[in-house]
Short mmCIF file of C-alpha atoms in Angstrom, two decimals:
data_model
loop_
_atom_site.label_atom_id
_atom_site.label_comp_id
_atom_site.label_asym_id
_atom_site.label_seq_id
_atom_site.Cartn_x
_atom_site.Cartn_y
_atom_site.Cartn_z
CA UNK A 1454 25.86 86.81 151.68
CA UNK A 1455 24.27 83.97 153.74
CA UNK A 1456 22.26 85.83 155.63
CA UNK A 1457 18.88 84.61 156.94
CA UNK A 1458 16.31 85.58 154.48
CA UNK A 1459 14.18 88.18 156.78
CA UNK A 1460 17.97 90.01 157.61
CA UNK A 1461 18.77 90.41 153.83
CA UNK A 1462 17.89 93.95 152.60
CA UNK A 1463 14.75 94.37 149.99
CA UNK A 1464 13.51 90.50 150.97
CA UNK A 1465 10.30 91.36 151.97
CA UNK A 1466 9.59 93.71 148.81
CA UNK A 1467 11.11 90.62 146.62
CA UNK A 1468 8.54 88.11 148.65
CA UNK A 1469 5.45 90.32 147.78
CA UNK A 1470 6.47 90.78 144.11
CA UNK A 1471 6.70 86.85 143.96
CA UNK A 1472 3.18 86.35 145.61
CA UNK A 1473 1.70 89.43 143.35
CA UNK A 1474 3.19 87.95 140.35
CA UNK A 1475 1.54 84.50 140.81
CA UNK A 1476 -1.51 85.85 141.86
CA UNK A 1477 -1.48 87.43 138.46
CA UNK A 1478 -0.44 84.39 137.03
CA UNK A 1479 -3.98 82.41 138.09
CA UNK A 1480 -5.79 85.18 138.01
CA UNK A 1481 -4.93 85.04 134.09
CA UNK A 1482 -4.82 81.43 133.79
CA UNK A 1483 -8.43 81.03 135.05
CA UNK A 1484 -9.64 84.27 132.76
CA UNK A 1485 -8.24 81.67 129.85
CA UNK A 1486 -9.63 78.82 130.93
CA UNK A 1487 -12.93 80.32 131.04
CA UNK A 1488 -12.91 81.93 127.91
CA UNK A 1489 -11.61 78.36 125.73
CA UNK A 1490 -14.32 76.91 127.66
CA UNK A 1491 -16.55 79.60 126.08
CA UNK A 1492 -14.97 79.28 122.71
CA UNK A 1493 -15.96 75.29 122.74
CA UNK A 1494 -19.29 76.18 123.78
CA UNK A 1495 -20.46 78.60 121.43
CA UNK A 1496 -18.53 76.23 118.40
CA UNK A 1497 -20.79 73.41 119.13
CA UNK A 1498 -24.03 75.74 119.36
CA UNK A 1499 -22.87 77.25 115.80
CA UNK A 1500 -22.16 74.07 114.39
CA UNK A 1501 -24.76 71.28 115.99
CA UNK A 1502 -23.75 68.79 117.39
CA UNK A 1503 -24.47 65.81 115.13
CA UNK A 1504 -23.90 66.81 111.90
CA UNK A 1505 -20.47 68.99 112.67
CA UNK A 1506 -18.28 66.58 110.21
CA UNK A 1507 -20.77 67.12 107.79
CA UNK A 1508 -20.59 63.40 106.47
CA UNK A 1509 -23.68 62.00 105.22
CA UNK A 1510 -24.52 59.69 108.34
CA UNK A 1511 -27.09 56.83 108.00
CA UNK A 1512 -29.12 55.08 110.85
CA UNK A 1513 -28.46 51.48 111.29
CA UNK A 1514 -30.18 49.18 112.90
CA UNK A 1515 -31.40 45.23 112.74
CA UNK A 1516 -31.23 41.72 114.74
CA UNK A 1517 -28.62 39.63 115.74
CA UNK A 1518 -29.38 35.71 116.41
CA UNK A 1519 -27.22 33.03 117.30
CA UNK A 1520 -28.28 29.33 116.57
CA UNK A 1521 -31.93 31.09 115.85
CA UNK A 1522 -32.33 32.73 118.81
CA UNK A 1523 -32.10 36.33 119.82
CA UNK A 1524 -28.08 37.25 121.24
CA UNK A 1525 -28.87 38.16 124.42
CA UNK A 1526 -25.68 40.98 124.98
CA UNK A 1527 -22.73 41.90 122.81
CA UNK A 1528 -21.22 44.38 120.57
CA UNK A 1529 -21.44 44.98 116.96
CA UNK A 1530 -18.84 46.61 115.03
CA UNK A 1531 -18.86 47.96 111.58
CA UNK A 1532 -15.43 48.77 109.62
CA UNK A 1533 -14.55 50.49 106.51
CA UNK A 1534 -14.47 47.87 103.83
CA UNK A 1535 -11.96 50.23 101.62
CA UNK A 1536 -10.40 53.33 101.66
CA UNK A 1537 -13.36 54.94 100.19
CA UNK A 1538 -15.39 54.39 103.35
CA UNK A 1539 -14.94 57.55 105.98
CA UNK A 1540 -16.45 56.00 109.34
CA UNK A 1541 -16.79 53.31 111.75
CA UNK A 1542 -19.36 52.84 113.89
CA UNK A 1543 -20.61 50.39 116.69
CA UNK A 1544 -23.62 49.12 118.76
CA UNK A 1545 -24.64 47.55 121.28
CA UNK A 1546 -27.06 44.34 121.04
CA UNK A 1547 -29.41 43.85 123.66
CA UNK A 1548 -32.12 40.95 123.48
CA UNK A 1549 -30.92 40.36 120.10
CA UNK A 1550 -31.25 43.88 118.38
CA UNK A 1551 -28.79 47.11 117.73
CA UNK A 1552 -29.31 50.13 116.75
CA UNK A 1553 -27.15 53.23 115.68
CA UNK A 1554 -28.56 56.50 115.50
CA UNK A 1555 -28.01 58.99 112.38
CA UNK A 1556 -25.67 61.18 114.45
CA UNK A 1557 -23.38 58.44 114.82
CA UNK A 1558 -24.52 56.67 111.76
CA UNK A 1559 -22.06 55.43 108.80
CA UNK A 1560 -21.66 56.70 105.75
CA UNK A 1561 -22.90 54.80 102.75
CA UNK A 1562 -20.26 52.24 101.70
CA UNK A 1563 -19.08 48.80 102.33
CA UNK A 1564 -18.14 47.51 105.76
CA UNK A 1565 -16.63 44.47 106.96
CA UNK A 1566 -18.51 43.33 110.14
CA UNK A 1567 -17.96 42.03 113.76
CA UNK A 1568 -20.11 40.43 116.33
CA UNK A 1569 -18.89 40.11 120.15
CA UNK A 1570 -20.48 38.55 122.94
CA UNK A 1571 -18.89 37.49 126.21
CA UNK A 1572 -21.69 36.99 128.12
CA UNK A 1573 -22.52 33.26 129.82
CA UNK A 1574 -25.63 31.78 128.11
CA UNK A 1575 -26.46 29.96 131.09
CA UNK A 1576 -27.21 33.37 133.13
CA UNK A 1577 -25.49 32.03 136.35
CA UNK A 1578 -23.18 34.09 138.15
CA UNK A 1579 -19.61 33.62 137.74
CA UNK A 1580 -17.81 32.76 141.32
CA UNK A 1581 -14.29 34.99 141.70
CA UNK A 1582 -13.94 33.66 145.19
CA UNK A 1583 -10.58 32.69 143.93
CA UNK A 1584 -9.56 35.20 142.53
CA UNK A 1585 -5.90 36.56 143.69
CA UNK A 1586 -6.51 39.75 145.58
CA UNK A 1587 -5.81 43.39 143.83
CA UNK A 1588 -5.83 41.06 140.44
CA UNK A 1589 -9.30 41.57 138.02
CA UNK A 1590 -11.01 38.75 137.19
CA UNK A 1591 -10.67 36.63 134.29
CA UNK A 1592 -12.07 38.00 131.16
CA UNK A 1593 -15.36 35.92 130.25
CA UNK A 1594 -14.87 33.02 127.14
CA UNK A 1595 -16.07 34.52 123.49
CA UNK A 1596 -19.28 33.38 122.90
CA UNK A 1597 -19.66 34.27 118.69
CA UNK A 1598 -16.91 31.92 116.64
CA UNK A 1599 -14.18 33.93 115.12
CA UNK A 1600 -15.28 33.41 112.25
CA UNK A 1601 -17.87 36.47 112.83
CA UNK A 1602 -15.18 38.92 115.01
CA UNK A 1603 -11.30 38.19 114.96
CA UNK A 1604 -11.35 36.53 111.98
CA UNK A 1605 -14.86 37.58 110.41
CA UNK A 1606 -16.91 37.29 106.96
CA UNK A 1607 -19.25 39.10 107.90
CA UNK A 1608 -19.98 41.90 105.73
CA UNK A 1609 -23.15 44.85 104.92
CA UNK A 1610 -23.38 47.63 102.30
CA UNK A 1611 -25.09 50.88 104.13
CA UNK A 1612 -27.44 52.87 101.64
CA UNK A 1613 -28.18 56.14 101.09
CA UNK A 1614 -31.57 57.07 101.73
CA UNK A 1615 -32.57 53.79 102.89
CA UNK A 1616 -33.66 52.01 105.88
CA UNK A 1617 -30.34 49.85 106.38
CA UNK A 1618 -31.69 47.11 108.70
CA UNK A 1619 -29.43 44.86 108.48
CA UNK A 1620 -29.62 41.67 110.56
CA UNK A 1621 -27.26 38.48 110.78
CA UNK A 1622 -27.90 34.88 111.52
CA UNK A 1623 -24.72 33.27 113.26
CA UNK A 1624 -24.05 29.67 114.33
CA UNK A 1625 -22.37 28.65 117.17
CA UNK A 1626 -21.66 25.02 116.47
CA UNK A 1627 -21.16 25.12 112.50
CA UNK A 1628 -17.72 26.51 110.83
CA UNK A 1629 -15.67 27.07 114.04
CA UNK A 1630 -12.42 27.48 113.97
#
């Protein structure tokens, strides 16, 4: 039976089934995909978008200095202090001040704190002139000790009900290790 394809009896008829059949196939694959994408839709309409976990989210917000002076860029990052704490949350510190809405607030608890900033203080650009081609650039030196990231005492309590501005004053120079 190795005849050519078109010689072989019934190959046309088996050709078309194969073409119908997958046309089927997306036609029903894209009637699916439309309808989860429905589904996710209408979920997040019913629910609301901020408050779908239902945790009771606080705002957080406050300053960051370093040495007494506003941090001009970096992150700040709030983890559970304990098991009884349900979030994390994070921010971004611009000109020395953060700010996390309620939406992606934390809940009241404990959290252990870290500070990041890997931004030159000097404001000059960087020069990756040298740089080996394809390969990214070297990541930029940590600005905050680790005393107040990788190895941090930072800490804050968030409140219920309250304000929660909650600002730290970090050192450069002092406790570095």
């Amino acid at each position: 039976m190795n005849q050519p394809i078109a010689k072989r009896p019934n190959a046309r008829v088996s050709r078309h089934l194969v073409c119908l059949t997958s046309s089927r196939f997306a036609d029903l694959s894209s009637t699916l995909s439309r309808f989860a994408a429905a589904a996710s839709l209408l979920a997040m309409v019913a629910t609301g978008c901020g408050d779908a976990d239902g945790l009771p989210r606080e705002a957080v917000s406050g300053v960051v200095t370093l040495d007494q002076n506003p941090l001009p860029s970096g992150l700040i990052s709030f983890m559970p202090g304990g098991p009884d704490v349900a979030t994390q949350g994070a921010g971004v510190v611009k000109d020395g001040s953060y700010s996390i809405p309620r939406e992606q607030g934390l809940v009241p608890g404990k959290y252990k704190v870290s500070v990041t900033s890997g931004g030159d203080p000097s404001g000059k650009a960087k020069d990756f002139a040298n740089n080996a081609p394809g390969m990214a650039p070297a990541p930029p030196k940590e600005l905050i000790p680790a005393i107040y990231n990788s190895k941090t005492t930072l800490s804050a309590t968030v409140e219920a009900g309250s304000k929660n501005e909650i600002g730290f004053e970090l050192k450069s120079t002092s406790m570095r290790k």
